Coordinates of C-alpha atoms and ligand atoms in Angstrom, one line a residue:
X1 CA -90.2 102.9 -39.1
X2 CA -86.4 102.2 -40.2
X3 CA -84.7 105.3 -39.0
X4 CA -82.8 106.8 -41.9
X5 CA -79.2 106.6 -42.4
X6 CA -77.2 110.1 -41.7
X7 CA -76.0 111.4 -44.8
X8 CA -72.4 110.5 -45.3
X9 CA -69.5 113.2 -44.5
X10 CA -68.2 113.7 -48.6
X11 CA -71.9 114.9 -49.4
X12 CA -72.7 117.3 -46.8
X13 CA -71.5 120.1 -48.5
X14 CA -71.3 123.6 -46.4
X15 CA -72.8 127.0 -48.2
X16 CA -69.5 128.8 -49.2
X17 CA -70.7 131.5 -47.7
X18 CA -70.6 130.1 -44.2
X19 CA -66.7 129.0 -44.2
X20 CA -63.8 130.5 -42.2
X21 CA -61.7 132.7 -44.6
X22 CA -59.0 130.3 -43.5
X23 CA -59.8 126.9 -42.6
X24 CA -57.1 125.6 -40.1
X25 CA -58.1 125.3 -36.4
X26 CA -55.0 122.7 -35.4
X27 CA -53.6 122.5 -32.4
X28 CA -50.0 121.8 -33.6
X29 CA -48.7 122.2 -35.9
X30 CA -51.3 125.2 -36.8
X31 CA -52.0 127.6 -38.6
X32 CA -49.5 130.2 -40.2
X33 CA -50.4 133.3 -41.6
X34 CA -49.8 133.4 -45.5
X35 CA -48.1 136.9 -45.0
X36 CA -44.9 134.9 -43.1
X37 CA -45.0 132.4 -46.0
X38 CA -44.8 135.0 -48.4
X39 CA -42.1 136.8 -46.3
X40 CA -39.8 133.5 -46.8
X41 CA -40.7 133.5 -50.0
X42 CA -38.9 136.8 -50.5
X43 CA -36.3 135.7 -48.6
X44 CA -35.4 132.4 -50.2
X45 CA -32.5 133.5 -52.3
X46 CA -30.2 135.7 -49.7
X47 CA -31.4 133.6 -46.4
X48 CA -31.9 130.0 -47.0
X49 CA -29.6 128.0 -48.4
X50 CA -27.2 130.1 -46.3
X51 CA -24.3 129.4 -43.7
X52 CA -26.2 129.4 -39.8
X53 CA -22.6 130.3 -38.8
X54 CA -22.3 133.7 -41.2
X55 CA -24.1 137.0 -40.1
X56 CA -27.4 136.3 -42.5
X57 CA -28.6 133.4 -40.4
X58 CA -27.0 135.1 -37.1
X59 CA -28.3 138.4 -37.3
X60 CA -31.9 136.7 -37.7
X61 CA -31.3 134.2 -34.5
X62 CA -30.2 137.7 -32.7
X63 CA -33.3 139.0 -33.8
X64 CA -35.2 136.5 -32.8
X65 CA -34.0 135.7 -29.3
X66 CA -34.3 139.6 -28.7
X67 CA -38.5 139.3 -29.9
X68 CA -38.9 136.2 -28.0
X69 CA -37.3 138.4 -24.6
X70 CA -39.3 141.5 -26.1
X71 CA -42.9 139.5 -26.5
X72 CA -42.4 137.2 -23.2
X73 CA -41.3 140.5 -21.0
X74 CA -38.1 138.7 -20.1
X75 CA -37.3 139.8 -16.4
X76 CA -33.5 141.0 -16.3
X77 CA -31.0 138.6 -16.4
X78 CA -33.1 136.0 -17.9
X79 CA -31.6 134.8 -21.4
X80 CA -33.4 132.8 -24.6
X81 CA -31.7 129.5 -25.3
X82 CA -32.5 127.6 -28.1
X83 CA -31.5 124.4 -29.5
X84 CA -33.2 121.7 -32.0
X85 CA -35.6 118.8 -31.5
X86 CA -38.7 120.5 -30.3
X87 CA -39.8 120.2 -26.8
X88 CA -39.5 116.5 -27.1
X89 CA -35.9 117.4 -27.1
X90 CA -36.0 119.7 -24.1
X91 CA -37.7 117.3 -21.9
X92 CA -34.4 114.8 -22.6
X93 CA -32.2 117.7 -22.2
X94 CA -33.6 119.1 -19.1
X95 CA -33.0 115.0 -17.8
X96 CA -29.0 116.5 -18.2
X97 CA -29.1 119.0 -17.4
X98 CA -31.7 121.5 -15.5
X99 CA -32.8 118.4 -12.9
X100 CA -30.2 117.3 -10.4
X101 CA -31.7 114.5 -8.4
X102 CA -35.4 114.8 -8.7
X103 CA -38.4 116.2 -10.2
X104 CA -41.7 116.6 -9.1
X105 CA -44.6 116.7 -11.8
X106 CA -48.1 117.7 -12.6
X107 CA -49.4 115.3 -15.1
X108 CA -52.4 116.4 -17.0
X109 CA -52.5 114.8 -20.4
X110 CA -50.8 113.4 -22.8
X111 CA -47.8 115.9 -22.7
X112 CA -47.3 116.7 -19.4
X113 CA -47.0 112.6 -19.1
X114 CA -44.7 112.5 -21.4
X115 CA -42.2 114.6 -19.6
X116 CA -42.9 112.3 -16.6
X117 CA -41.7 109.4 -18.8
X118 CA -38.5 111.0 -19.3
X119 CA -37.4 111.7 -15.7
X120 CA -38.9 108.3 -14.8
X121 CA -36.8 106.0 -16.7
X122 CA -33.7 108.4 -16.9
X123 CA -31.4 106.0 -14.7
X124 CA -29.3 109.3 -13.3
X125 CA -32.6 110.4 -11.5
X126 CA -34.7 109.3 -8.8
X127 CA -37.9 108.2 -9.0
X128 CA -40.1 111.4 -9.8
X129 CA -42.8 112.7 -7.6
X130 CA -45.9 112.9 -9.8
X131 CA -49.5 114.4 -9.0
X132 CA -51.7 113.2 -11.6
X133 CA -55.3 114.9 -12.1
X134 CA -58.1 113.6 -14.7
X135 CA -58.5 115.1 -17.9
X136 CA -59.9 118.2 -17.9
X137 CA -58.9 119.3 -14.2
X138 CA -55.4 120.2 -13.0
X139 CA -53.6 118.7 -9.6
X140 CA -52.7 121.9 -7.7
X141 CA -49.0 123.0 -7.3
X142 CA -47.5 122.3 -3.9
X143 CA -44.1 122.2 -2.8
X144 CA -42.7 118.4 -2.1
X145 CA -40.0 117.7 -0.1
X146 CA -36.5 116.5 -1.5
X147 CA -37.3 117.5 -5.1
X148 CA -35.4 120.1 -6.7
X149 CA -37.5 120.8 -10.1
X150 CA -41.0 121.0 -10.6
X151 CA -42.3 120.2 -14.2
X152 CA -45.8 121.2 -15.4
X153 CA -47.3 122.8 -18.5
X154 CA -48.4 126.1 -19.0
X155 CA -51.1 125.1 -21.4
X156 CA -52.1 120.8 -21.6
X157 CA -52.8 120.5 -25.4
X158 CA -54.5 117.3 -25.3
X159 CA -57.0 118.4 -23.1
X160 CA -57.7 122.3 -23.1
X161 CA -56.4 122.9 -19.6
X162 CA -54.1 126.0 -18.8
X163 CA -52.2 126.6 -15.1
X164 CA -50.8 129.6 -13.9
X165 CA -47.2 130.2 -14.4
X166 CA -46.2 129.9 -11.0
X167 CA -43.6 128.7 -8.0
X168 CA -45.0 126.5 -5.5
X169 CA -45.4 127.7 -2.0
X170 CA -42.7 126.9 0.8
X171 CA -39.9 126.2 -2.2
X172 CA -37.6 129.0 -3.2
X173 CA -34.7 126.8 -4.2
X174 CA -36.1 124.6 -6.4
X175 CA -36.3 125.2 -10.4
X176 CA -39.8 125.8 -11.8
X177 CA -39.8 124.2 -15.5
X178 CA -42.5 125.3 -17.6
X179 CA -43.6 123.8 -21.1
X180 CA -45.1 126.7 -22.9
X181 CA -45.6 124.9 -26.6
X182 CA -49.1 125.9 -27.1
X183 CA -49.2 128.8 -24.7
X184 CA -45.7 131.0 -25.7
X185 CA -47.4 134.3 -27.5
X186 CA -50.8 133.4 -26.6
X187 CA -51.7 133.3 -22.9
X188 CA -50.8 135.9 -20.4
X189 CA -48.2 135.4 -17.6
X190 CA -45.3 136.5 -15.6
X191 CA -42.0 135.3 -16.8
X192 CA -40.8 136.0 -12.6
X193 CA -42.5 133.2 -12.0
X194 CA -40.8 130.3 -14.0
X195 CA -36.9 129.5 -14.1
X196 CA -37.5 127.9 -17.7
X197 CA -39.8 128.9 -20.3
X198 CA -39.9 126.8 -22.9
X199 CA -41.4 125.4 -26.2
X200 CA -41.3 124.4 -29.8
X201 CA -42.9 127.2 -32.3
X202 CA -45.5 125.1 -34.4
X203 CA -48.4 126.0 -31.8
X204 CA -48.8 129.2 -29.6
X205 CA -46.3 130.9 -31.9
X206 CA -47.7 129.2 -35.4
X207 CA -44.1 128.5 -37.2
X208 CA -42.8 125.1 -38.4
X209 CA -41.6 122.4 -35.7
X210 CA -38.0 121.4 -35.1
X211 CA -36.6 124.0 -32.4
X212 CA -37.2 124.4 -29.1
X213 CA -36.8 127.9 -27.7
X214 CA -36.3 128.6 -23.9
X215 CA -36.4 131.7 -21.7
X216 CA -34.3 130.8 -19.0
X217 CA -33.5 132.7 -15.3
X218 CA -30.3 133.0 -14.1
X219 CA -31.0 130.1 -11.4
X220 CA -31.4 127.9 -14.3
X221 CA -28.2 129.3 -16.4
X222 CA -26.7 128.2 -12.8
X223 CA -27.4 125.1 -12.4
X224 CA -26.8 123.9 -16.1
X225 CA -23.5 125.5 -15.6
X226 CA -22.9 123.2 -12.3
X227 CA -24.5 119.9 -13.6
X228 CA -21.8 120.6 -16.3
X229 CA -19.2 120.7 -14.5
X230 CA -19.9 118.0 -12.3
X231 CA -19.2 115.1 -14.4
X232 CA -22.3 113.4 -15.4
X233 CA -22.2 112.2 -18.8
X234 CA -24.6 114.2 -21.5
X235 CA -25.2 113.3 -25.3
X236 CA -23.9 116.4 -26.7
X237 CA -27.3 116.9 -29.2
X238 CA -28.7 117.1 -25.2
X239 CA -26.3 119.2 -23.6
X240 CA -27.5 122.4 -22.3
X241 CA -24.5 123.9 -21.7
X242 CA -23.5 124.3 -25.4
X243 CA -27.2 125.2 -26.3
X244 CA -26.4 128.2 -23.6
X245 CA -23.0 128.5 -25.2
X246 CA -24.3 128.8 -29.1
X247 CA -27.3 130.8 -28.0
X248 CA -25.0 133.7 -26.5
X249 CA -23.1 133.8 -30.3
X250 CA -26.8 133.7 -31.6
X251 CA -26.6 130.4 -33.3
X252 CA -27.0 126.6 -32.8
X253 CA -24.9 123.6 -31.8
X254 CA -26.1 121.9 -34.7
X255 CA -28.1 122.9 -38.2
X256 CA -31.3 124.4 -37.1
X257 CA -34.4 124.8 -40.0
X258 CA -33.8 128.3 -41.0
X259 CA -37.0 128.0 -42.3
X260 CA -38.6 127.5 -39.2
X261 CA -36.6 130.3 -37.4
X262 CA -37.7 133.0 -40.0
X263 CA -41.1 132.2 -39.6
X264 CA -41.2 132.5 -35.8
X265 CA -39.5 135.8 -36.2
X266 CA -42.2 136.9 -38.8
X267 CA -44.9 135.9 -36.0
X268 CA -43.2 137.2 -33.0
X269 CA -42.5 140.3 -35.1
X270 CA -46.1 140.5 -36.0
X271 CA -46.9 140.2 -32.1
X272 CA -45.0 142.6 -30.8
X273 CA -45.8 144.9 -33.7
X274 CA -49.3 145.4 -32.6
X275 CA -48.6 145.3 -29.1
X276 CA -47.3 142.5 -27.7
X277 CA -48.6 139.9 -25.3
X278 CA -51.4 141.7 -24.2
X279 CA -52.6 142.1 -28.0
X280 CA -52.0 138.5 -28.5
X281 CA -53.3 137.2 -25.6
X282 CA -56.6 139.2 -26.4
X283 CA -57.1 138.1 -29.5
X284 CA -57.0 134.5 -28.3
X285 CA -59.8 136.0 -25.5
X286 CA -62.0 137.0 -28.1
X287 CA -61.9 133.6 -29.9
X288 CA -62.1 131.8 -26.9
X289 CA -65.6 134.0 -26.0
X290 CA -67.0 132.8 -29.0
X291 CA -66.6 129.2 -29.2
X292 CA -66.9 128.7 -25.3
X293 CA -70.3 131.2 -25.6
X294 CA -71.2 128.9 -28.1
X295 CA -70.7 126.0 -26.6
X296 CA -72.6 127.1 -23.4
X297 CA -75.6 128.5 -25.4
X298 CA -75.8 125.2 -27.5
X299 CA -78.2 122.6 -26.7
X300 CA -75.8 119.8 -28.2
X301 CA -71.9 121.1 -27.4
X302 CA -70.7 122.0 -24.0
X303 CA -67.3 122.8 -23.0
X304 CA -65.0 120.0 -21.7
X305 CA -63.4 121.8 -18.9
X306 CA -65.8 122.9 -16.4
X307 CA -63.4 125.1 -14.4
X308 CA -63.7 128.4 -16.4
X309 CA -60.1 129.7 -14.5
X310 CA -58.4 126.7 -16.1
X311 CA -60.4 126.5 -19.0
X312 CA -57.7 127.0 -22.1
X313 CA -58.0 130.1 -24.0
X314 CA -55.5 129.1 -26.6
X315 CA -56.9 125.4 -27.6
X316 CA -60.7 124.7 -27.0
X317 CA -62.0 121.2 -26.4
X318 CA -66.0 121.0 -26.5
X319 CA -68.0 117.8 -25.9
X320 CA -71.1 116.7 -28.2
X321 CA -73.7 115.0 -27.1
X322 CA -74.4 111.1 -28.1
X323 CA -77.4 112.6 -31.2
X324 CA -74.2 113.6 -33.1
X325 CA -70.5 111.7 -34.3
X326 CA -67.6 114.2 -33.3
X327 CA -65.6 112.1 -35.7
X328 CA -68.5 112.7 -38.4
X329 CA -68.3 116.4 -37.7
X330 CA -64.6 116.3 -38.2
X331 CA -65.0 114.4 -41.2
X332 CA -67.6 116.9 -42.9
X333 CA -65.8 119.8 -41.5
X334 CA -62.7 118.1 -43.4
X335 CA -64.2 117.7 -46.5
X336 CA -65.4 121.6 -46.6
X337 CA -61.6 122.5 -46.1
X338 CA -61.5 122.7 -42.1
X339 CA -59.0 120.4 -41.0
X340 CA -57.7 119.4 -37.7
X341 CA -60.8 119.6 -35.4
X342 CA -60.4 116.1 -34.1
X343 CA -60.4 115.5 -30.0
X344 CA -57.4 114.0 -28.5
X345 CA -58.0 110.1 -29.3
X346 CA -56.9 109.0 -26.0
X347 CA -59.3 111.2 -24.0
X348 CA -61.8 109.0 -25.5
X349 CA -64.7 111.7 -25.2
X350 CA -67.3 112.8 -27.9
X351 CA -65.3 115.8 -28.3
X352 CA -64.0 118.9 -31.1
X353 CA -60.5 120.3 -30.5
X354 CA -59.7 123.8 -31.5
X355 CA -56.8 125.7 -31.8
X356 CA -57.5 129.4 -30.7
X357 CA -54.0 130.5 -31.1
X358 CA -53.3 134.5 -31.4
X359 CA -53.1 133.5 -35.8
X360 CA -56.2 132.6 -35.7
X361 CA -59.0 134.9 -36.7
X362 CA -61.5 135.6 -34.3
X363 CA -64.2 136.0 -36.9
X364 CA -62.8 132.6 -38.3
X365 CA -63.9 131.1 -34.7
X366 CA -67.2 132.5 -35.3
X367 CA -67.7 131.2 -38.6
X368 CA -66.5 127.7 -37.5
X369 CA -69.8 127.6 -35.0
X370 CA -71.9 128.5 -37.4
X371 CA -70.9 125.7 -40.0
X372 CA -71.3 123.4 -36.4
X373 CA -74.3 124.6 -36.0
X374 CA -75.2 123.9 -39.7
X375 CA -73.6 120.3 -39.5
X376 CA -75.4 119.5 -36.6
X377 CA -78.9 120.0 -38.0
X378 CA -78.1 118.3 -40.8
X379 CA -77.4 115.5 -39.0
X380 CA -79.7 114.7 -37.1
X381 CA -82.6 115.9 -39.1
Ligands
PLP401 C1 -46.8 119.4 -29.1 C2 -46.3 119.6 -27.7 C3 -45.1 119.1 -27.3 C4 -44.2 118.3 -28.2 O1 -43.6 119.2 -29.2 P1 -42.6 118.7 -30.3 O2 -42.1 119.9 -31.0 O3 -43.4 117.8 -31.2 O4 -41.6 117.9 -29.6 C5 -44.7 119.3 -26.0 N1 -45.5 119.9 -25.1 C6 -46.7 120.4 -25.4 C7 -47.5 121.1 -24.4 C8 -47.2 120.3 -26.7 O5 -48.3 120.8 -27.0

């Protein structure tokens, strides 16, 4: 008997009652809450469209740099740097001028390896030390001799991993650099811990892309002061020293997206409004409970990561089995309004990717399983 063809994505229509209330799950950019939109709506007349060297754009950089200190409990002494180009840009930057001689890196995923890129065909630097680990497990952090940076994420995107923020063993010298795009505002940590804290704002902190933000420890503020001084040539767009320089006067070397910068003050605002990191970070929890709870009760989804400690609270990556598409569920999902579920491509798994971050409602999470849940029936019934 000719086994009948699944229905195709466009008619599998989901009961309205089922959706999300909102239906982005993205891992980056992601979602923003409409009340920040509206903010800049409001604003749009005395704020955009306005100098980012006069006191309207300054006084909302100040505001925001303070937040950012405020939300990420900024140990004394440690300053927020920003500068444009997203993290992409801080990974050339910190080529200039946060690593002297040589990094050392845990390479997770797509992002993590992208840093190791940088370092490795930056012709001022040595040949990186690398520890690579398979998707969906992390490489532990142990200190290498002769390097005098060690790079890892807080948070892997691409695969739902997150590490603790922490300084390896047996190394007190060394910087610890830690990219924090889809963790900053939404997973827990202790700011002691890292010299450089830093990421763009279209993820963990659901704003627009363009800027990279970076909490940064007087060690680091050090040596970007020295590799400044001692000669070595920087592209100015990559200098840290002036990012340090403009930060201090609350502003940026070049023309940052004021549009981006207001929304991640209306977020951080929001954050620290309701009480903080904690707040954030338990909101993400919740989420996080439900779809990994899910997952684990499901006789067709199970989480990727099997390690529950380093299993992401903030993006969640769940594997289907081979009776269901993940890439038909996407599409279906897609055509009811909820967008950007698709897995990493270049995992190459069967495989959902959520963004849990602390804009997303929990209950959203919750309302997302049940529409899997009706998908998958449909499917293979
Ligand atoms: C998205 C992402 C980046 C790149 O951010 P851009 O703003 O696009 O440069 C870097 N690191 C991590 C962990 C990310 O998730």
């Amino acid at each position: 008997m000719p086994t009948q063809a699944p229905p195709r994505p466009e008619t599998l229509t989901i009961p309205a009652a089922m959706l999300p209330s909102d239906g982005r799950f993205g891992s980056g950019p992601s979602k923003f809450r409409p009340q920040a939109a509206q903010a800049l709506a409001e604003r749009a007349v005395d704020y955009m469209g306005t100098s980012h060297r006069r006191t309207g754009v300054r006084n909302v950089v100040a505001e925001l740099r303070a937040g950012i200190a405020e939300l990420l409990g900024a140990p004394e002494g440690y300053e927020v740097v920003m500068g444009n180009g997203g993290a992409t840009a801080f990974w050339d930057a910190a080529s200039f001028g946060l690593i002297e001689r040589r990094s050392h890196h845990l390479s997770l995923g797509e992002f993590s390896s992208k840093f190791v890129d940088v370092t490795t065909t930056a012709p001022h630097l040595a040949e990186p030390s690398v520890h690579v680990g398979d998707f969906g497990t992390c490489p532990p952090l142990e200190a290498v001799e002769g390097v005098d940076a060690y790079c890892y994420p807080h948070n892997e995107t691409s695969t739902g991993v997150m590490l603790p923020v922490q300084r390896p063993a047996g190394d007190d010298d060394s910087l610890v650099l830690v990219d924090a795009t889809s963790a900053a505002g939404g997973l827990r940590f202790d700011a002691a811990g890292c010299d450089a804290y830093y990421f763009a704002p279209q993820k963990a902190l659901s704003s627009d892309g363009g800027l990279w933000i970076a909490l940064m420890s007087p060690a680091a503020v050090e040596r970007i002061e020295r590799l400044s001084a001692s000669g070595r040539w920087t592209p100015a767009f990559l200098n840290l020293k002036l990012a340090v320089d403009n930060s201090r006067k609350d502003q940026t070397y070049n023309t940052p997206a004021l549009a981006t910068i207001f929304l991640t003050v209306e977020q951080v605002n929001w954050l620290n409004g309701n009480g903080g990191l904690e707040w954030a970070a338990s909101r993400s929890d919740r989420s996080a409970d439900i779809l990994y709870g899910w997952a684990e009760a499901s006789d067709i989804a199970a989480p990727f990561v099997s390690d529950t400690a380093i299993r992401s609270r903030v993006v969640g990556t769940i594997d289907f089995d081979d009776r269901v598409d993940a890439d038909t569920i996407s599409a279906v999902l897609r055509a009811n309004g909820i967008v950007d579920t698709e897995g990493y491509r270049k995992i190459g798994r069967n495989q959902l990717r959520i963004g849990m971050f602390p804009a997303v409602e929990p209950e959203d999470i919750e309302a997302l399983t049940a529409c899997l849940d009706y998908i998958c029936e449909q499917l293979i019934a």
